[in-house]
mmCIF file of C-alpha atoms and ligand atoms in Angstrom:
data_model
loop_
_atom_site.group_PDB
_atom_site.id
_atom_site.type_symbol
_atom_site.label_atom_id
_atom_site.label_comp_id
_atom_site.label_asym_id
_atom_site.label_seq_id
_atom_site.Cartn_x
_atom_site.Cartn_y
_atom_site.Cartn_z
ATOM 1 C CA MET A 119 0.000 0.000 0.000
ATOM 2 C CA ARG A 120 1.171 3.452 -0.807
ATOM 3 C CA LYS A 121 1.240 6.446 1.423
ATOM 4 C CA ILE A 122 0.219 9.767 -0.030
ATOM 5 C CA PRO A 123 1.787 12.417 2.170
ATOM 6 C CA LEU A 124 0.757 15.480 0.149
ATOM 7 C CA LEU A 125 -2.901 14.709 0.295
ATOM 8 C CA PHE A 126 -4.089 16.145 3.553
ATOM 9 C CA ALA A 127 -2.238 19.421 3.602
ATOM 10 C CA VAL A 128 -3.458 20.341 0.132
ATOM 11 C CA PHE A 129 -7.053 19.484 0.786
ATOM 12 C CA SER A 130 -7.349 21.343 4.056
ATOM 13 C CA VAL A 131 -6.934 24.663 2.268
ATOM 14 C CA PHE A 132 -9.593 23.780 -0.282
ATOM 15 C CA CYS A 133 -12.041 22.556 2.312
ATOM 16 C CA CYS A 134 -11.891 25.437 4.723
ATOM 17 C CA THR A 135 -12.234 28.201 2.178
ATOM 18 C CA SER A 136 -14.562 27.269 -0.644
ATOM 19 C CA LEU A 137 -16.883 24.798 1.030
ATOM 20 C CA ALA A 138 -17.669 26.429 4.339
ATOM 21 C CA ALA A 139 -18.136 29.884 2.853
ATOM 22 C CA GLN A 140 -20.813 28.676 0.469
ATOM 23 C CA SER A 141 -22.992 26.668 2.788
ATOM 24 C CA VAL A 142 -26.590 27.713 3.371
ATOM 25 C CA ALA A 143 -28.906 26.670 6.164
ATOM 26 C CA PHE A 144 -30.555 23.449 5.031
ATOM 27 C CA ASP A 145 -33.478 23.463 7.412
ATOM 28 C CA THR A 146 -34.472 27.016 6.470
ATOM 29 C CA TYR A 147 -35.116 26.055 2.874
ATOM 30 C CA PHE A 148 -35.462 22.285 2.705
ATOM 31 C CA GLU A 149 -37.158 19.304 4.275
ATOM 32 C CA ARG A 150 -35.262 16.067 4.779
ATOM 33 C CA LYS A 151 -36.984 14.519 1.800
ATOM 34 C CA SER A 152 -36.148 14.436 -1.904
ATOM 35 C CA LEU A 153 -37.592 16.146 -4.942
ATOM 36 C CA ARG A 154 -36.864 13.753 -7.783
ATOM 37 C CA ILE A 155 -36.846 15.306 -11.218
ATOM 38 C CA ASP A 156 -37.116 12.940 -14.184
ATOM 39 C CA PHE A 157 -36.316 14.675 -17.442
ATOM 40 C CA ALA A 158 -35.749 13.881 -21.097
ATOM 41 C CA LEU A 159 -32.498 14.832 -22.749
ATOM 42 C CA SER A 160 -33.092 14.972 -26.486
ATOM 43 C CA GLY A 161 -30.868 15.858 -29.377
ATOM 44 C CA ASN A 162 -27.957 14.802 -31.497
ATOM 45 C CA ALA A 163 -24.294 15.661 -32.054
ATOM 46 C CA VAL A 164 -25.154 19.277 -32.773
ATOM 47 C CA SER A 165 -27.731 20.280 -30.174
ATOM 48 C CA GLN A 166 -29.638 19.084 -27.127
ATOM 49 C CA SER A 167 -32.663 20.103 -25.068
ATOM 50 C CA VAL A 168 -34.252 19.239 -21.712
ATOM 51 C CA ALA A 169 -37.917 18.658 -20.854
ATOM 52 C CA VAL A 170 -39.362 17.647 -17.483
ATOM 53 C CA GLN A 171 -41.124 14.277 -17.518
ATOM 54 C CA GLN A 172 -42.154 13.759 -13.898
ATOM 55 C CA LEU A 173 -41.688 15.221 -10.431
ATOM 56 C CA ARG A 174 -41.779 13.029 -7.340
ATOM 57 C CA GLU A 175 -41.691 13.649 -3.622
ATOM 58 C CA GLU A 176 -39.634 10.879 -2.034
ATOM 59 C CA PRO A 177 -39.350 10.251 1.700
ATOM 60 C CA VAL A 178 -35.619 10.531 2.458
ATOM 61 C CA TRP A 179 -32.687 12.828 1.757
ATOM 62 C CA GLY A 180 -29.326 11.095 2.038
ATOM 63 C CA GLY A 181 -27.153 13.913 0.762
ATOM 64 C CA THR A 182 -25.143 16.342 2.793
ATOM 65 C CA VAL A 183 -27.059 19.075 4.631
ATOM 66 C CA ASN A 184 -24.019 21.273 5.102
ATOM 67 C CA ASN A 185 -22.373 21.499 1.698
ATOM 68 C CA LEU A 186 -25.287 22.395 -0.547
ATOM 69 C CA ILE A 187 -23.402 24.296 -3.207
ATOM 70 C CA ASP A 188 -21.219 22.052 -5.361
ATOM 71 C CA PRO A 189 -17.731 23.612 -5.625
ATOM 72 C CA PHE A 190 -16.136 21.025 -7.906
ATOM 73 C CA ASN A 191 -17.248 22.192 -11.369
ATOM 74 C CA TYR A 192 -17.242 18.543 -12.513
ATOM 75 C CA GLY A 193 -19.537 16.955 -15.057
ATOM 76 C CA GLY A 194 -21.322 17.704 -18.283
ATOM 77 C CA TYR A 195 -24.401 19.099 -16.543
ATOM 78 C CA TYR A 196 -25.295 21.123 -13.475
ATOM 79 C CA ILE A 197 -28.584 21.421 -11.673
ATOM 80 C CA TYR A 198 -29.209 24.624 -9.717
ATOM 81 C CA VAL A 199 -32.038 25.245 -7.251
ATOM 82 C CA TYR A 200 -32.873 28.896 -6.490
ATOM 83 C CA ASP A 201 -35.259 30.313 -3.952
ATOM 84 C CA LYS A 202 -38.002 31.726 -6.188
ATOM 85 C CA ALA A 203 -38.695 34.747 -4.006
ATOM 86 C CA SER A 204 -35.146 35.924 -3.327
ATOM 87 C CA ARG A 205 -33.374 34.330 -6.320
ATOM 88 C CA ALA A 206 -30.697 33.074 -3.945
ATOM 89 C CA LEU A 207 -28.875 29.932 -5.032
ATOM 90 C CA LEU A 208 -29.761 27.223 -2.499
ATOM 91 C CA TYR A 209 -28.360 24.029 -3.991
ATOM 92 C CA SER A 210 -26.283 22.878 -6.944
ATOM 93 C CA ARG A 211 -24.743 19.644 -8.153
ATOM 94 C CA GLY A 212 -22.788 18.552 -11.214
ATOM 95 C CA PHE A 213 -23.406 15.261 -12.983
ATOM 96 C CA ASN A 214 -22.785 13.291 -16.129
ATOM 97 C CA THR A 215 -25.185 11.306 -18.274
ATOM 98 C CA LEU A 216 -24.909 8.471 -20.739
ATOM 99 C CA PHE A 217 -26.704 10.679 -23.247
ATOM 100 C CA GLU A 218 -23.807 13.131 -23.445
ATOM 101 C CA GLU A 219 -21.447 10.273 -24.277
ATOM 102 C CA TRP A 220 -23.852 9.134 -26.965
ATOM 103 C CA ARG A 221 -23.717 12.627 -28.448
ATOM 104 C CA THR A 222 -20.013 12.078 -29.201
ATOM 105 C CA THR A 223 -20.612 8.844 -31.171
ATOM 106 C CA ALA A 224 -20.959 8.494 -34.944
ATOM 107 C CA GLN A 225 -24.632 7.548 -34.523
ATOM 108 C CA ALA A 226 -25.427 11.009 -33.156
ATOM 109 C CA GLU A 227 -24.157 12.554 -36.376
ATOM 110 C CA THR A 228 -27.138 11.140 -38.265
ATOM 111 C CA GLU A 229 -29.811 10.381 -35.645
ATOM 112 C CA THR A 230 -31.768 12.337 -33.041
ATOM 113 C CA GLN A 231 -32.712 10.521 -29.828
ATOM 114 C CA SER A 232 -34.344 11.191 -26.446
ATOM 115 C CA TRP A 233 -33.034 9.610 -23.230
ATOM 116 C CA THR A 234 -34.583 9.644 -19.769
ATOM 117 C CA ASN A 235 -32.486 10.993 -16.918
ATOM 118 C CA SER A 236 -33.222 11.639 -13.290
ATOM 119 C CA ILE A 237 -31.712 13.564 -10.434
ATOM 120 C CA SER A 238 -32.837 14.235 -6.871
ATOM 121 C CA VAL A 239 -32.454 17.466 -4.938
ATOM 122 C CA PRO A 240 -33.510 18.221 -1.357
ATOM 123 C CA TYR A 241 -37.254 18.881 -1.049
ATOM 124 C CA PRO A 242 -37.905 22.639 -0.933
ATOM 125 C CA LYS A 243 -40.183 24.251 1.655
ATOM 126 C CA SER A 244 -41.127 27.155 -0.639
ATOM 127 C CA PRO A 245 -41.380 27.597 -4.411
ATOM 128 C CA VAL A 246 -38.059 27.278 -6.195
ATOM 129 C CA THR A 247 -36.658 27.836 -9.656
ATOM 130 C CA VAL A 248 -34.785 24.824 -11.003
ATOM 131 C CA GLU A 249 -32.209 25.279 -13.734
ATOM 132 C CA ILE A 250 -30.478 22.538 -15.729
ATOM 133 C CA ALA A 251 -27.392 23.608 -17.642
ATOM 134 C CA ALA A 252 -25.073 21.701 -19.953
ATOM 135 C CA ARG A 253 -21.390 22.219 -20.576
ATOM 136 C CA GLU A 254 -20.836 23.046 -24.210
ATOM 137 C CA ARG A 255 -17.855 21.500 -25.906
ATOM 138 C CA GLU A 256 -17.146 24.707 -27.789
ATOM 139 C CA ASP A 257 -16.267 26.742 -24.699
ATOM 140 C CA MET A 258 -16.435 24.239 -21.789
ATOM 141 C CA GLN A 259 -18.849 26.630 -20.048
ATOM 142 C CA PHE A 260 -22.299 25.769 -18.711
ATOM 143 C CA HIS A 261 -25.249 27.045 -20.734
ATOM 144 C CA THR A 262 -28.861 26.961 -19.529
ATOM 145 C CA LEU A 263 -31.068 24.317 -21.136
ATOM 146 C CA LEU A 264 -34.108 24.672 -18.877
ATOM 147 C CA LYS A 265 -35.398 26.974 -16.156
ATOM 148 C CA THR A 266 -38.678 26.080 -14.496
ATOM 149 C CA ASP A 267 -40.512 27.060 -11.319
ATOM 150 C CA ILE A 268 -41.582 24.279 -8.973
ATOM 151 C CA ASP A 269 -44.114 24.757 -6.183
ATOM 152 C CA PRO A 270 -43.459 22.046 -3.584
ATOM 153 C CA ALA A 271 -47.194 22.025 -2.698
ATOM 154 C CA SER A 272 -48.239 21.364 -6.297
ATOM 155 C CA LEU A 273 -50.745 18.593 -6.866
ATOM 156 C CA PHE A 274 -48.785 17.650 -9.980
ATOM 157 C CA ILE A 275 -45.953 16.217 -7.889
ATOM 158 C CA ASP A 276 -46.318 12.434 -7.606
ATOM 159 C CA ARG A 277 -46.230 11.327 -3.972
ATOM 160 C CA SER A 278 -47.134 7.678 -4.448
ATOM 161 C CA PRO A 279 -44.994 5.020 -2.815
ATOM 162 C CA LEU A 280 -43.065 2.592 -5.004
ATOM 163 C CA PRO A 281 -42.339 -1.091 -4.291
ATOM 164 C CA GLU A 282 -40.494 -1.628 -1.007
ATOM 165 C CA ASN A 283 -37.336 -3.459 -1.925
ATOM 166 C CA LYS A 284 -35.443 -5.436 0.682
ATOM 167 C CA ILE A 285 -32.616 -3.275 2.051
ATOM 168 C CA THR A 286 -29.632 -4.974 3.716
ATOM 169 C CA ASP A 287 -27.199 -2.930 5.782
ATOM 170 C CA ILE A 288 -23.673 -3.951 4.797
ATOM 171 C CA GLN A 289 -22.011 -1.287 6.921
ATOM 172 C CA THR A 290 -23.561 1.466 9.050
ATOM 173 C CA ALA A 291 -21.374 4.401 10.029
ATOM 174 C CA GLY A 292 -23.931 7.033 11.086
ATOM 175 C CA ASP A 293 -26.378 9.790 10.083
ATOM 176 C CA PRO A 294 -26.913 9.729 6.279
ATOM 177 C CA ALA A 295 -26.545 13.519 6.230
ATOM 178 C CA GLU A 296 -22.949 13.152 7.432
ATOM 179 C CA LYS A 297 -21.909 9.984 5.630
ATOM 180 C CA VAL A 298 -21.453 8.835 2.062
ATOM 181 C CA ASP A 299 -24.437 6.571 1.392
ATOM 182 C CA LEU A 300 -23.316 3.968 -1.146
ATOM 183 C CA LEU A 301 -25.951 1.592 -2.512
ATOM 184 C CA PHE A 302 -25.378 -1.666 -4.326
ATOM 185 C CA LEU A 303 -28.264 -2.516 -6.667
ATOM 186 C CA ALA A 304 -28.913 -6.098 -7.780
ATOM 187 C CA GLU A 305 -29.144 -6.509 -11.558
ATOM 188 C CA GLY A 306 -29.658 -9.861 -13.252
ATOM 189 C CA TYR A 307 -30.134 -11.750 -9.977
ATOM 190 C CA THR A 308 -33.210 -13.981 -9.910
ATOM 191 C CA ALA A 309 -35.250 -14.580 -6.736
ATOM 192 C CA ALA A 310 -33.140 -17.671 -6.087
ATOM 193 C CA GLU A 311 -29.888 -15.682 -6.430
ATOM 194 C CA GLN A 312 -30.550 -12.942 -3.855
ATOM 195 C CA ASP A 313 -28.246 -14.464 -1.230
ATOM 196 C CA LYS A 314 -25.473 -14.440 -3.805
ATOM 197 C CA PHE A 315 -26.144 -10.727 -4.372
ATOM 198 C CA ILE A 316 -25.678 -9.914 -0.687
ATOM 199 C CA ALA A 317 -22.480 -11.978 -0.597
ATOM 200 C CA ASP A 318 -21.233 -10.196 -3.729
ATOM 201 C CA ALA A 319 -22.015 -6.776 -2.223
ATOM 202 C CA ARG A 320 -20.066 -7.707 0.909
ATOM 203 C CA ARG A 321 -17.129 -8.868 -1.224
ATOM 204 C CA PHE A 322 -17.040 -5.565 -3.117
ATOM 205 C CA THR A 323 -17.225 -3.599 0.111
ATOM 206 C CA VAL A 324 -14.087 -5.412 1.259
ATOM 207 C CA ALA A 325 -12.419 -4.666 -2.088
ATOM 208 C CA LEU A 326 -13.260 -0.963 -1.812
ATOM 209 C CA PHE A 327 -11.756 -0.566 1.637
ATOM 210 C CA ASP A 328 -8.697 -2.587 0.670
ATOM 211 C CA THR A 329 -7.958 0.188 -1.854
ATOM 212 C CA PRO A 330 -6.252 3.417 -0.752
ATOM 213 C CA PRO A 331 -7.382 6.129 -0.225
ATOM 214 C CA PHE A 332 -10.712 4.487 0.759
ATOM 215 C CA THR A 333 -8.806 2.436 3.338
ATOM 216 C CA ASP A 334 -8.526 5.444 5.646
ATOM 217 C CA TYR A 335 -12.147 6.572 5.237
ATOM 218 C CA ARG A 336 -14.189 3.519 6.034
ATOM 219 C CA ASP A 337 -16.008 5.337 8.841
ATOM 220 C CA CYS A 338 -17.358 7.879 6.317
ATOM 221 C CA PHE A 339 -19.494 5.302 4.459
ATOM 222 C CA ASN A 340 -22.904 3.792 5.012
ATOM 223 C CA ILE A 341 -23.229 0.863 2.623
ATOM 224 C CA ARG A 342 -26.513 -0.853 1.814
ATOM 225 C CA ALA A 343 -27.591 -3.504 -0.663
ATOM 226 C CA VAL A 344 -30.930 -3.085 -2.471
ATOM 227 C CA SER A 345 -32.335 -6.455 -3.530
ATOM 228 C CA LEU A 346 -34.030 -6.285 -6.930
ATOM 229 C CA ILE A 347 -35.441 -9.457 -8.415
ATOM 230 C CA SER A 348 -34.859 -10.088 -12.109
ATOM 231 C CA GLU A 349 -36.918 -12.565 -14.102
ATOM 232 C CA GLU A 350 -33.775 -13.914 -15.730
ATOM 233 C CA SER A 351 -30.142 -14.231 -14.660
ATOM 234 C CA GLY A 352 -27.390 -12.195 -16.328
ATOM 235 C CA THR A 353 -27.661 -9.257 -18.709
ATOM 236 C CA ASP A 354 -28.067 -8.404 -22.395
ATOM 237 C CA VAL A 355 -25.229 -9.152 -24.797
ATOM 238 C CA SER A 356 -26.869 -7.605 -27.821
ATOM 239 C CA GLY A 357 -23.869 -8.092 -30.093
ATOM 240 C CA LYS A 358 -24.271 -11.848 -29.626
ATOM 241 C CA GLY A 359 -28.075 -11.880 -29.786
ATOM 242 C CA ILE A 360 -28.528 -12.465 -26.034
ATOM 243 C CA PHE A 361 -31.350 -10.551 -24.338
ATOM 244 C CA LYS A 362 -32.399 -11.061 -20.700
ATOM 245 C CA ASN A 363 -35.404 -9.756 -18.787
ATOM 246 C CA THR A 364 -33.724 -7.973 -15.874
ATOM 247 C CA ALA A 365 -34.679 -5.358 -13.279
ATOM 248 C CA LEU A 366 -32.555 -2.493 -14.599
ATOM 249 C CA ASN A 367 -32.352 -3.288 -18.334
ATOM 250 C CA SER A 368 -28.540 -3.331 -18.478
ATOM 251 C CA GLY A 369 -26.442 -4.626 -21.330
ATOM 252 C CA TYR A 370 -23.057 -4.841 -22.981
ATOM 253 C CA TYR A 371 -22.335 -3.318 -26.395
ATOM 254 C CA THR A 372 -23.195 0.216 -25.293
ATOM 255 C CA PHE A 373 -22.435 2.341 -28.348
ATOM 256 C CA GLY A 374 -21.325 -0.911 -30.024
ATOM 257 C CA ILE A 375 -18.421 -1.560 -27.637
ATOM 258 C CA ASP A 376 -18.506 -5.170 -26.386
ATOM 259 C CA ARG A 377 -17.066 -4.492 -22.902
ATOM 260 C CA TYR A 378 -19.070 -1.287 -22.289
ATOM 261 C CA LEU A 379 -21.805 -2.390 -19.857
ATOM 262 C CA THR A 380 -24.438 0.213 -18.905
ATOM 263 C CA THR A 381 -28.162 0.758 -18.531
ATOM 264 C CA PRO A 382 -29.963 3.668 -20.171
ATOM 265 C CA ASP A 383 -32.938 3.110 -17.834
ATOM 266 C CA MET A 384 -32.381 5.803 -15.198
ATOM 267 C CA LYS A 385 -36.044 5.697 -14.207
ATOM 268 C CA ALA A 386 -35.642 2.072 -13.108
ATOM 269 C CA VAL A 387 -32.464 2.960 -11.209
ATOM 270 C CA ARG A 388 -34.116 5.853 -9.356
ATOM 271 C CA ASP A 389 -37.280 3.813 -8.702
ATOM 272 C CA ALA A 390 -35.081 1.240 -6.964
ATOM 273 C CA VAL A 391 -33.656 3.767 -4.483
ATOM 274 C CA TRP A 392 -36.749 5.894 -3.820
ATOM 275 C CA ASN A 393 -36.898 5.172 -0.077
ATOM 276 C CA VAL A 394 -33.247 4.803 0.915
ATOM 277 C CA PRO A 395 -30.536 7.454 1.466
ATOM 278 C CA CYS A 396 -28.381 7.609 -1.653
ATOM 279 C CA ASP A 397 -25.195 9.486 -2.501
ATOM 280 C CA ALA A 398 -23.730 6.917 -4.883
ATOM 281 C CA VAL A 399 -25.027 3.897 -6.790
ATOM 282 C CA PHE A 400 -23.128 0.809 -7.826
ATOM 283 C CA ILE A 401 -25.086 -1.603 -10.039
ATOM 284 C CA LEU A 402 -23.826 -5.118 -9.544
ATOM 285 C CA VAL A 403 -24.534 -7.262 -12.617
ATOM 286 C CA ASN A 404 -24.761 -10.985 -12.113
ATOM 287 C CA THR A 405 -22.441 -12.223 -14.850
ATOM 288 C CA ASP A 406 -18.769 -13.070 -15.262
ATOM 289 C CA THR A 407 -17.923 -11.288 -18.504
ATOM 290 C CA TYR A 408 -15.401 -8.427 -18.314
ATOM 291 C CA GLY A 409 -17.019 -5.029 -18.522
ATOM 292 C CA GLY A 410 -18.412 -2.027 -16.730
ATOM 293 C CA GLY A 411 -19.035 1.694 -16.825
ATOM 294 C CA GLY A 412 -19.179 4.745 -14.603
ATOM 295 C CA MET A 413 -20.392 8.324 -14.997
ATOM 296 C CA TYR A 414 -19.969 11.090 -12.459
ATOM 297 C CA ASN A 415 -22.832 11.389 -9.977
ATOM 298 C CA PHE A 416 -24.949 9.064 -12.165
ATOM 299 C CA TYR A 417 -23.971 5.466 -11.370
ATOM 300 C CA ALA A 418 -21.188 2.937 -11.667
ATOM 301 C CA ILE A 419 -21.790 -0.567 -12.955
ATOM 302 C CA GLY A 420 -19.722 -3.738 -13.017
ATOM 303 C CA THR A 421 -19.986 -7.495 -13.112
ATOM 304 C CA ALA A 422 -20.000 -9.751 -10.090
ATOM 305 C CA ASP A 423 -17.820 -12.634 -11.150
ATOM 306 C CA ASN A 424 -15.094 -11.618 -13.573
ATOM 307 C CA GLU A 425 -11.563 -12.290 -12.274
ATOM 308 C CA ARG A 426 -10.673 -8.586 -12.603
ATOM 309 C CA THR A 427 -13.940 -7.433 -11.195
ATOM 310 C CA ALA A 428 -12.725 -5.910 -7.922
ATOM 311 C CA HIS A 429 -10.448 -3.592 -9.875
ATOM 312 C CA VAL A 430 -13.138 -2.790 -12.438
ATOM 313 C CA PHE A 431 -15.469 -1.879 -9.588
ATOM 314 C CA THR A 432 -12.918 0.465 -8.050
ATOM 315 C CA HIS A 433 -12.057 2.038 -11.419
ATOM 316 C CA GLU A 434 -15.693 2.661 -12.331
ATOM 317 C CA PHE A 435 -16.405 4.019 -8.873
ATOM 318 C CA GLY A 436 -13.536 6.462 -9.488
ATOM 319 C CA HIS A 437 -15.519 7.796 -12.454
ATOM 320 C CA SER A 438 -18.908 7.930 -10.791
ATOM 321 C CA PHE A 439 -17.885 9.057 -7.323
ATOM 322 C CA ALA A 440 -14.965 11.442 -7.902
ATOM 323 C CA GLY A 441 -15.371 12.507 -11.537
ATOM 324 C CA LEU A 442 -12.087 10.898 -12.566
ATOM 325 C CA ALA A 443 -11.212 10.583 -16.256
ATOM 326 C CA ASP A 444 -9.815 7.510 -17.929
ATOM 327 C CA GLU A 445 -6.040 7.819 -17.989
ATOM 328 C CA TYR A 446 -5.641 5.155 -20.688
ATOM 329 C CA PHE A 447 -5.116 5.962 -24.330
ATOM 330 C CA THR A 448 -4.783 2.696 -26.225
ATOM 331 C CA SER A 449 -8.097 0.826 -25.830
ATOM 332 C CA GLU A 450 -10.945 1.056 -28.316
ATOM 333 C CA VAL A 451 -13.709 3.506 -27.427
ATOM 334 C CA ALA A 452 -16.779 4.700 -29.308
ATOM 335 C CA TYR A 453 -15.940 8.382 -28.959
ATOM 336 C CA ASP A 454 -14.424 10.617 -31.583
ATOM 337 C CA ASN A 455 -12.249 13.364 -30.117
ATOM 338 C CA PHE A 456 -13.889 13.043 -26.729
ATOM 339 C CA TYR A 457 -11.878 15.978 -25.375
ATOM 340 C CA ASN A 458 -11.407 19.349 -27.029
ATOM 341 C CA LEU A 459 -7.647 19.932 -26.777
ATOM 342 C CA ASP A 460 -8.131 23.700 -27.015
ATOM 343 C CA TYR A 461 -9.612 23.712 -23.511
ATOM 344 C CA GLU A 462 -8.758 22.309 -20.120
ATOM 345 C CA PRO A 463 -10.937 19.241 -19.429
ATOM 346 C CA TRP A 464 -12.981 19.387 -16.224
ATOM 347 C CA GLU A 465 -11.772 16.088 -14.789
ATOM 348 C CA PRO A 466 -9.216 16.514 -12.011
ATOM 349 C CA ASN A 467 -6.751 13.854 -13.211
ATOM 350 C CA ILE A 468 -6.025 14.820 -16.816
ATOM 351 C CA THR A 469 -4.776 18.061 -18.351
ATOM 352 C CA THR A 470 -4.282 19.549 -21.792
ATOM 353 C CA LEU A 471 -1.846 22.019 -20.132
ATOM 354 C CA VAL A 472 -4.216 24.859 -21.144
ATOM 355 C CA ASP A 473 -4.756 25.529 -17.426
ATOM 356 C CA PHE A 474 -2.380 23.215 -15.613
ATOM 357 C CA PRO A 475 -2.280 25.352 -12.436
ATOM 358 C CA SER A 476 -5.954 24.434 -11.917
ATOM 359 C CA LYS A 477 -4.895 20.796 -11.778
ATOM 360 C CA TRP A 478 -1.951 19.176 -9.991
ATOM 361 C CA LYS A 479 0.832 21.624 -10.844
ATOM 362 C CA ASP A 480 1.063 22.492 -7.149
ATOM 363 C CA MET A 481 1.618 18.819 -6.359
ATOM 364 C CA LEU A 482 4.628 18.382 -8.613
ATOM 365 C CA PRO A 483 7.647 17.390 -6.541
ATOM 366 C CA THR A 484 10.547 19.647 -5.828
ATOM 367 C CA ASP A 485 12.540 16.446 -5.450
ATOM 368 C CA ALA A 486 11.138 13.453 -7.274
ATOM 369 C CA GLY A 487 9.788 10.574 -5.246
ATOM 370 C CA LYS A 488 7.749 7.571 -6.215
ATOM 371 C CA ASP A 489 4.571 8.798 -4.554
ATOM 372 C CA THR A 490 4.505 12.278 -6.049
ATOM 373 C CA PRO A 491 2.724 13.026 -9.322
ATOM 374 C CA GLY A 492 4.376 13.982 -12.575
ATOM 375 C CA LEU A 493 3.307 14.715 -16.114
ATOM 376 C CA PHE A 494 2.951 11.793 -18.513
ATOM 377 C CA GLU A 495 1.704 12.276 -22.065
ATOM 378 C CA GLY A 496 -1.265 10.101 -23.051
ATOM 379 C CA GLY A 497 -4.662 9.887 -21.391
ATOM 380 C CA GLY A 498 -8.330 10.556 -22.045
ATOM 381 C CA TYR A 499 -8.287 8.076 -24.967
ATOM 382 C CA VAL A 500 -5.552 9.851 -26.931
ATOM 383 C CA PRO A 501 -1.754 9.347 -26.929
ATOM 384 C CA LYS A 502 -0.916 12.986 -27.647
ATOM 385 C CA GLY A 503 -2.048 16.307 -26.206
ATOM 386 C CA ILE A 504 -3.545 15.030 -22.943
ATOM 387 C CA TYR A 505 -1.384 14.362 -19.901
ATOM 388 C CA ARG A 506 -1.931 12.176 -16.838
ATOM 389 C CA PRO A 507 -0.336 12.507 -13.402
ATOM 390 C CA ALA A 508 1.352 9.093 -13.144
ATOM 391 C CA ASP A 509 2.517 6.392 -15.499
ATOM 392 C CA HIS A 510 0.219 3.868 -13.840
ATOM 393 C CA CYS A 511 -3.018 4.388 -11.944
ATOM 394 C CA MET A 512 -6.327 2.666 -11.228
ATOM 395 C CA MET A 513 -7.781 4.923 -13.945
ATOM 396 C CA ARG A 514 -5.341 3.560 -16.519
ATOM 397 C CA ASP A 515 -4.443 -0.040 -15.772
ATOM 398 C CA TYR A 516 -5.782 -0.929 -12.300
ATOM 399 C CA ALA A 517 -2.564 0.058 -10.515
ATOM 400 C CA PRO A 518 -3.100 1.873 -7.185
ATOM 401 C CA PHE A 519 -4.787 5.273 -7.517
ATOM 402 C CA CYS A 520 -2.190 7.958 -8.308
ATOM 403 C CA PRO A 521 -1.807 10.862 -5.839
ATOM 404 C CA VAL A 522 -3.970 13.203 -7.927
ATOM 405 C CA CYS A 523 -6.834 10.724 -8.168
ATOM 406 C CA SER A 524 -6.482 9.931 -4.474
ATOM 407 C CA LYS A 525 -6.732 13.604 -3.599
ATOM 408 C CA ALA A 526 -9.894 13.985 -5.706
ATOM 409 C CA ILE A 527 -11.492 10.980 -4.017
ATOM 410 C CA VAL A 528 -10.698 12.286 -0.548
ATOM 411 C CA GLN A 529 -12.109 15.714 -1.428
ATOM 412 C CA MET A 530 -15.384 14.106 -2.467
ATOM 413 C CA ILE A 531 -15.584 11.904 0.626
ATOM 414 C CA ARG A 532 -15.075 14.964 2.815
ATOM 415 C CA PHE A 533 -17.596 17.030 0.876
ATOM 416 C CA LEU A 534 -20.340 14.411 1.146
ATOM 417 C CA SER A 535 -19.623 13.369 4.704
ATOM 418 C CA ASN A 536 -18.911 16.857 6.046
ATOM 419 C CA ARG A 537 -15.801 15.427 7.651
ATOM 420 C CA PRO A 538 -13.620 18.039 9.327
ATOM 421 C CA ASN A 539 -9.948 18.157 8.428
HETATM 422 ZN ZN1 LIG B 130 -12.897 4.048 -17.227
HETATM 423 ZN ZN1 LIG B 131 -4.826 8.735 -11.504
#
């Protein structure tokens, strides 16, 4: 195991200044419930739009109640919640979607599609204005796609309960408002395979906390397993003509890539977690084929029984939990020019050198040591023009997380769990 001595000193500055200064009083504006917003993202390679599909009041809020304004500037989208009367910003959060990845594929050059997405915010006490903005590739800035007023007393908000899934506590650390609430969701497990799901979730929990920097932050995580019963075992392998009836409609061959395992069915994912505190979702797919996926503040997904699966889980969780980019640059992907080299990418662990001081320049060693980051060309799916912090990392080849990735993970743990320095 590596030690990462730079980590804590660097983060303490970040934490004390930007996070604390931006906090607003949760109980003044919000109830400890969730407003779930399901929305359609429609478009193609050229343009996109947002339309609300459904609003739901759900009975728990598992997110932080202290750090309501998201300081990270990660993701392809941001949701903002403003007090309608005063226009004050009350809550914000960045996130990614599978739809934005689809927009970079060849298919989006000739087709227009609509995908369902969903995000939950704390339930407002008074009318709010909700804004959804997308980061445009042309300038890397967020541009408003939708602004809509929501009255929390509206009769158009669905308040009906959904099926009560069996919830198993894998690890309980404390109040959901002050912990990272990580949920494992069962996908492709039949009724007869539910015990296997719980055993698999326990195995992955061990794998997570065997991996620095998570090793030192075990007490920041509540971990629960949500049992979902699938009619059939496994998942779709559409490229081989295999289709299974499963709870979350997952499958390989996302965008035509055999190992890219995802589900586009965000409504099913959010329906599964409607009554349980949720900061992060890991979908555990009951199969042994290599594959997975992870998008920031959306979900991570991986397979239960592949021999490399513990590492895949940790890698994908790096994407979904901490907004980390892929540091590899040799494997096949469906994206064309995923990053615009004229701009600094938003992910913390890659740089085009357009704005390197905003990344890990301050972590570069004055005297080189094996645990300090450097600057290695190749990353973000291309061998030239994008740089990564270390030759090897979990985000490239399942080596231990590099110091820059570790720092980003620790920042997110502290943000969500309100952990003091
Ligand atoms: Zn990856
Ligand atoms: Zn890294």
